[in-house]
GROMACS .gro file of C-alpha atoms in nm:
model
  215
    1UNK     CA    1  -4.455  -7.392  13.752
    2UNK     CA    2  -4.379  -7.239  14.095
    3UNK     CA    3  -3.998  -7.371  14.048
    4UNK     CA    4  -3.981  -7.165  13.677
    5UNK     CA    5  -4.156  -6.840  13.834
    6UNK     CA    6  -3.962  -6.782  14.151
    7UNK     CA    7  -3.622  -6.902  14.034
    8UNK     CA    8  -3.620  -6.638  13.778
    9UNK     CA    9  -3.682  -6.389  14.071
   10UNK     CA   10  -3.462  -6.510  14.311
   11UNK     CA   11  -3.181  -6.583  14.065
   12UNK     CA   12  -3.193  -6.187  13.905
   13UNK     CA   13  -3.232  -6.025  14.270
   14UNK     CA   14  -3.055  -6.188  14.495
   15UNK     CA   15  -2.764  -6.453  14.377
   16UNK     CA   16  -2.525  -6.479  14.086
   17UNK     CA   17  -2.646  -6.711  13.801
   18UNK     CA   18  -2.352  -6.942  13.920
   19UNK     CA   19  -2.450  -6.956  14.271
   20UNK     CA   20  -2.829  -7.023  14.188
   21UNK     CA   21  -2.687  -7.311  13.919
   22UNK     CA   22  -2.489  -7.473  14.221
   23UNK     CA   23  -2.773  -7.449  14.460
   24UNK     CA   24  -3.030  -7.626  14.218
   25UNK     CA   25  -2.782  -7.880  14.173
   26UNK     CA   26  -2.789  -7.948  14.537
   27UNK     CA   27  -3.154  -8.006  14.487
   28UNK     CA   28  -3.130  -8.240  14.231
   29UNK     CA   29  -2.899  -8.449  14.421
   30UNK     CA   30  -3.088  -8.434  14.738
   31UNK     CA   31  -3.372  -8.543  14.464
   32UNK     CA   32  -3.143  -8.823  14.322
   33UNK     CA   33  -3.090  -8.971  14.677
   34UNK     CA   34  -3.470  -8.952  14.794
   35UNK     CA   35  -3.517  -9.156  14.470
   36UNK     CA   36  -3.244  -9.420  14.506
   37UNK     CA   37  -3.342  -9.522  14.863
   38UNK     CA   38  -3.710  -9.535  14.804
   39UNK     CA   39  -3.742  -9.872  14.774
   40UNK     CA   40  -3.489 -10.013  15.037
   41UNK     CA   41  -3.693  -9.765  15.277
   42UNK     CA   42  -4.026  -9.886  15.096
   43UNK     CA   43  -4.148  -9.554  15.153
   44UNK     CA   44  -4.352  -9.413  14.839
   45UNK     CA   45  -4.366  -9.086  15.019
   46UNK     CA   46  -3.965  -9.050  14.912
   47UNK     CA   47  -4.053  -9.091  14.541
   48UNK     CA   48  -4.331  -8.811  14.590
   49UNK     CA   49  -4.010  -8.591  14.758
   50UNK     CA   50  -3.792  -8.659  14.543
   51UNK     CA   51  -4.041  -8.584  14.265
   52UNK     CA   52  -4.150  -8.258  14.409
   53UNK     CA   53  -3.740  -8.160  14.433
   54UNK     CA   54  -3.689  -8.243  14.059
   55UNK     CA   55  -3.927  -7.996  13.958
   56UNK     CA   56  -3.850  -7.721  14.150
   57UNK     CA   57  -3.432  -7.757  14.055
   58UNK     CA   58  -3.571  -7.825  13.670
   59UNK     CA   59  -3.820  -7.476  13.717
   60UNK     CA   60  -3.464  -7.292  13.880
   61UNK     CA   61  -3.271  -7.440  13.581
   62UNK     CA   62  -3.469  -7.363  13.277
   63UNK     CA   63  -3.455  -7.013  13.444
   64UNK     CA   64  -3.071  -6.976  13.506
   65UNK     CA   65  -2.890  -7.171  13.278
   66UNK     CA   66  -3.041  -6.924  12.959
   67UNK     CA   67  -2.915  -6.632  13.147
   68UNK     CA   68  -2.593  -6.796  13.287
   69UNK     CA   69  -2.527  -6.906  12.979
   70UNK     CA   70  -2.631  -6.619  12.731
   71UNK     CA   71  -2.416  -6.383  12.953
   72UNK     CA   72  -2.126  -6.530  12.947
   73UNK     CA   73  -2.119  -6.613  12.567
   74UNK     CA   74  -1.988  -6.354  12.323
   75UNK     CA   75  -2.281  -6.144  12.126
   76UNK     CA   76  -2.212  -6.302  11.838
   77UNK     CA   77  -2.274  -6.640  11.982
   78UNK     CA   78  -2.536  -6.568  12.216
   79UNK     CA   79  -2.862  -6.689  11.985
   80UNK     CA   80  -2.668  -7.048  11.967
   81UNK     CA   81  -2.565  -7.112  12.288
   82UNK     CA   82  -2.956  -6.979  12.396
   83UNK     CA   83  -3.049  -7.250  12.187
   84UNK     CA   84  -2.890  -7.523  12.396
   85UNK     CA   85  -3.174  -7.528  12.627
   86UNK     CA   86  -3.405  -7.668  12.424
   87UNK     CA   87  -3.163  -7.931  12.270
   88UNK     CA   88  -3.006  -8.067  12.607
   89UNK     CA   89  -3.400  -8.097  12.710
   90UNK     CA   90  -3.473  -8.302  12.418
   91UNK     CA   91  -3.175  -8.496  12.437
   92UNK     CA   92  -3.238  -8.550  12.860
   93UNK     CA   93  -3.578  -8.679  12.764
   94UNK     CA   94  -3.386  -8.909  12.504
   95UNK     CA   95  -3.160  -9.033  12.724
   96UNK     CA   96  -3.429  -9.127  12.985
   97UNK     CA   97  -3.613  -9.317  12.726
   98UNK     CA   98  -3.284  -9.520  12.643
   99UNK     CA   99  -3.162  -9.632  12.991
  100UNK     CA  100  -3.524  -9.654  13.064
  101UNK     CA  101  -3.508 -10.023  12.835
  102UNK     CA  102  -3.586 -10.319  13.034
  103UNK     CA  103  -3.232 -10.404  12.927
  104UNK     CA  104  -3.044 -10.143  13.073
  105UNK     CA  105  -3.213  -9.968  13.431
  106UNK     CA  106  -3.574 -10.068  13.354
  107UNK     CA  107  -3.630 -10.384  13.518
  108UNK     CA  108  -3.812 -10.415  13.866
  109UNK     CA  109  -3.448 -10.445  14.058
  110UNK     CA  110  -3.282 -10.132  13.904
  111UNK     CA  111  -3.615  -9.890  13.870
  112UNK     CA  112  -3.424  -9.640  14.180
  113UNK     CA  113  -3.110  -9.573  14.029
  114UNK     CA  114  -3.334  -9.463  13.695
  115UNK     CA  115  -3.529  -9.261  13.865
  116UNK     CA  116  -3.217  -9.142  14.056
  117UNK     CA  117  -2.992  -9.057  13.728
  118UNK     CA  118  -3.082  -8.718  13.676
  119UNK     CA  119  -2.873  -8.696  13.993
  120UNK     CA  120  -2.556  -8.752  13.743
  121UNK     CA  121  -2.547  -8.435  13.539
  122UNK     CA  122  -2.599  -8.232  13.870
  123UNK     CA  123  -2.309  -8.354  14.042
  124UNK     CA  124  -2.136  -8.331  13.704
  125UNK     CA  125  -2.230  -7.940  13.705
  126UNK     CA  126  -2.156  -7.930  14.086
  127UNK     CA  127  -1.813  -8.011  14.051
  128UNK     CA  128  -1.735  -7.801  13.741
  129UNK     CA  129  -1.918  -7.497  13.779
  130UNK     CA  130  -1.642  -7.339  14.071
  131UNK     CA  131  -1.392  -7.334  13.761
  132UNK     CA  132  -1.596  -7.103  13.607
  133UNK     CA  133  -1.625  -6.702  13.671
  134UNK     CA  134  -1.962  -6.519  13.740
  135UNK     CA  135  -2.141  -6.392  13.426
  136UNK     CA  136  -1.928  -6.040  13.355
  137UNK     CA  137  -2.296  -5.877  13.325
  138UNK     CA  138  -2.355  -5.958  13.680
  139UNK     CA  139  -2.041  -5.859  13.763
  140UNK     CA  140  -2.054  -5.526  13.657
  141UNK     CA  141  -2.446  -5.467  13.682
  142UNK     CA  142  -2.514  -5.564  14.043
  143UNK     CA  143  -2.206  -5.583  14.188
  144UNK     CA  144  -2.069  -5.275  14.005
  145UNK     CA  145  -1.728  -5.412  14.014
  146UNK     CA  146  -1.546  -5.351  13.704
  147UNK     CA  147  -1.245  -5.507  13.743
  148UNK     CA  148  -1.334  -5.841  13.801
  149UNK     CA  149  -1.605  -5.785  13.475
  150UNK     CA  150  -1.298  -5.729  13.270
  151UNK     CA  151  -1.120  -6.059  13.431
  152UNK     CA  152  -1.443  -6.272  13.401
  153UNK     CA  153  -1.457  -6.135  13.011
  154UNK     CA  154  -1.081  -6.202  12.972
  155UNK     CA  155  -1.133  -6.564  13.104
  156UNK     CA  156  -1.442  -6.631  12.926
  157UNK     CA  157  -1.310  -6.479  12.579
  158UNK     CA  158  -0.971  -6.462  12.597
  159UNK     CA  159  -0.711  -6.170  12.582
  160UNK     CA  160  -0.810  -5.876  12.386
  161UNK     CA  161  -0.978  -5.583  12.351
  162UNK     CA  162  -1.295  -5.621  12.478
  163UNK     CA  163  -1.419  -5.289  12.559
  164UNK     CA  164  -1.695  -5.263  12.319
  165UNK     CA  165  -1.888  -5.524  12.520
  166UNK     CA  166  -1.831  -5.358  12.794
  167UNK     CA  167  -1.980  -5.038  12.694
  168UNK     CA  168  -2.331  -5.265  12.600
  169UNK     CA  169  -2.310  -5.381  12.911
  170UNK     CA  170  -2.252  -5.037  13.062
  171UNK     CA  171  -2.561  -4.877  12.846
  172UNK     CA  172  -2.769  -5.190  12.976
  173UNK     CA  173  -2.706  -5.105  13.350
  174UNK     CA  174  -2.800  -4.726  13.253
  175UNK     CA  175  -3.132  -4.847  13.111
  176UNK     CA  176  -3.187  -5.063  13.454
  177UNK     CA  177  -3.121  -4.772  13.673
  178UNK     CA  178  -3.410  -4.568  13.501
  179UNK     CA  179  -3.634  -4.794  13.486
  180UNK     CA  180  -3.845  -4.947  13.807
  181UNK     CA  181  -3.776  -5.287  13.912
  182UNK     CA  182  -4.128  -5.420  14.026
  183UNK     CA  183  -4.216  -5.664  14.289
  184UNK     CA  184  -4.374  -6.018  14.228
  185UNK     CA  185  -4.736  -5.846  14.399
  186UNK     CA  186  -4.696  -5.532  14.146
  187UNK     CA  187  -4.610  -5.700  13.882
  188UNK     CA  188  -4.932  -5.893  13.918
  189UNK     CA  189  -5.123  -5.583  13.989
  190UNK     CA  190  -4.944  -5.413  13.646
  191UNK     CA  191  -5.217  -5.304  13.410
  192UNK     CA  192  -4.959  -5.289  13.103
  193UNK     CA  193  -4.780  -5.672  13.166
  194UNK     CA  194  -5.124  -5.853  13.267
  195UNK     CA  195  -5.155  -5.946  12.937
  196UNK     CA  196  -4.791  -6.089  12.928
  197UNK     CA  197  -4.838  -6.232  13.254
  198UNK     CA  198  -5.179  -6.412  13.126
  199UNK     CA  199  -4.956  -6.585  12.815
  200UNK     CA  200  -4.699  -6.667  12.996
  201UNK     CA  201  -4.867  -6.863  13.236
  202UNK     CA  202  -5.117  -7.036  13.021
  203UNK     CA  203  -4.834  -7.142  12.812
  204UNK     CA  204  -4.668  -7.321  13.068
  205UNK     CA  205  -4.989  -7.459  13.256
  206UNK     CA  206  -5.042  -7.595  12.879
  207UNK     CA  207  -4.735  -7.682  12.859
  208UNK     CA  208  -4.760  -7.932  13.125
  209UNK     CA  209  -5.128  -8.085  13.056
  210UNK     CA  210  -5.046  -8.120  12.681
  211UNK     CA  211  -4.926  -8.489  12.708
  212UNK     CA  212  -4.557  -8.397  12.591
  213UNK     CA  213  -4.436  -8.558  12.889
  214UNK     CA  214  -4.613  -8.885  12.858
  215UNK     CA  215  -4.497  -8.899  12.480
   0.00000   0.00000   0.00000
């Protein structure tokens, strides 16, 4: 819970969506490795660590990788590739339940690198994420640096005329400017989102007592 509230903060105020995707891949290996050398180290405390890591890079991730992704995807695309959250979770959890097998990394000598190969896809997304541009909304929105918008848009999409999504993305950065961005403490203290605020968070504190994750 605290890694899905703050990374959505921290990743729209302060870093690119690429950045924050990098850095939370840094987590999860530094996860990955507190996990594979808990048992030669016989230290339980490193599975607690490594544990406590995974969550918070999963809370930054389930943040970033909608925006990161729905930004740099064309319009008409955008619901689809949004979508891929909730697939790539299902299939994670299906993949963990297949090398998880007694046959395959379940047995009593190979329990650490299980536990340790969510530390695959990170490295995986560490490696290939520098090939890719910052999100052209980002670009343009908080940096305010047009040029390399239209370059990031031209990489992403290809050649072409792409000054219609531009111009959204121009009228959303109007709409920011008149409208007050609101601190984590006011946003708390906001009469009109407590509601909002009071769903939100018993959906995810459900979320995690529910039992999905020991399905």
């Amino acid at each position: 819970l605290m890694g899905f509230f703050w990374g959505g903060f921290v990743c729209l105020f302060f870093f690119s969506r690429k950045k924050c995707q990098m850095c939370t891949n840094l987590i999860m290996l530094v996860a990955a490795l507190f996990m594979a050398f808990s048992k030669s180290a016989k230290s339980f405390e490193m599975i607690l660590v490594g544990r406590f890591l995974y969550g918070i890079g999963t809370g930054f991730s389930l943040n970033i990788h909608p925006q990161y992704v729905g930004e740099i995807s064309p319009k008409k695309l955008r619901g689809f590739t949004n979508s891929t959250v909730a697939v790539f979770l299902t299939l994670g959890k299906l993949t963990g339940q297949v090398i998880g097998l007694r046959e395959i990394l379940g047995s009593e000598a190979m329990w650490p690198w299980l536990l340790a190969s969510s530390g695959l896809s990170a490295l995986v997304q560490l490696v290939t994420l520098p090939f890719f541009p910052d999100s052209p909304s980002y670009l343009l929105i908080q940096k305010g640096n047009e040029e390399a918008c239209r370059k990031a848009i031209r990489k992403l999409w290809g050649e072409g005329d792409h000054q219609a999504e531009i111009n959204d993305i121009m009228k959303e950065k109007a709409a920011m400017t008149t409208t007050k961005t609101l601190r984590v403490l006011e946003l708390m203290k906001e009469p009109s989102l407590r509601w909002q605020l009071y769903i939100l968070m018993t959906v995810m504190t459900t979320l995690q007592l529910c039992g999905i994750n020991a399905v």
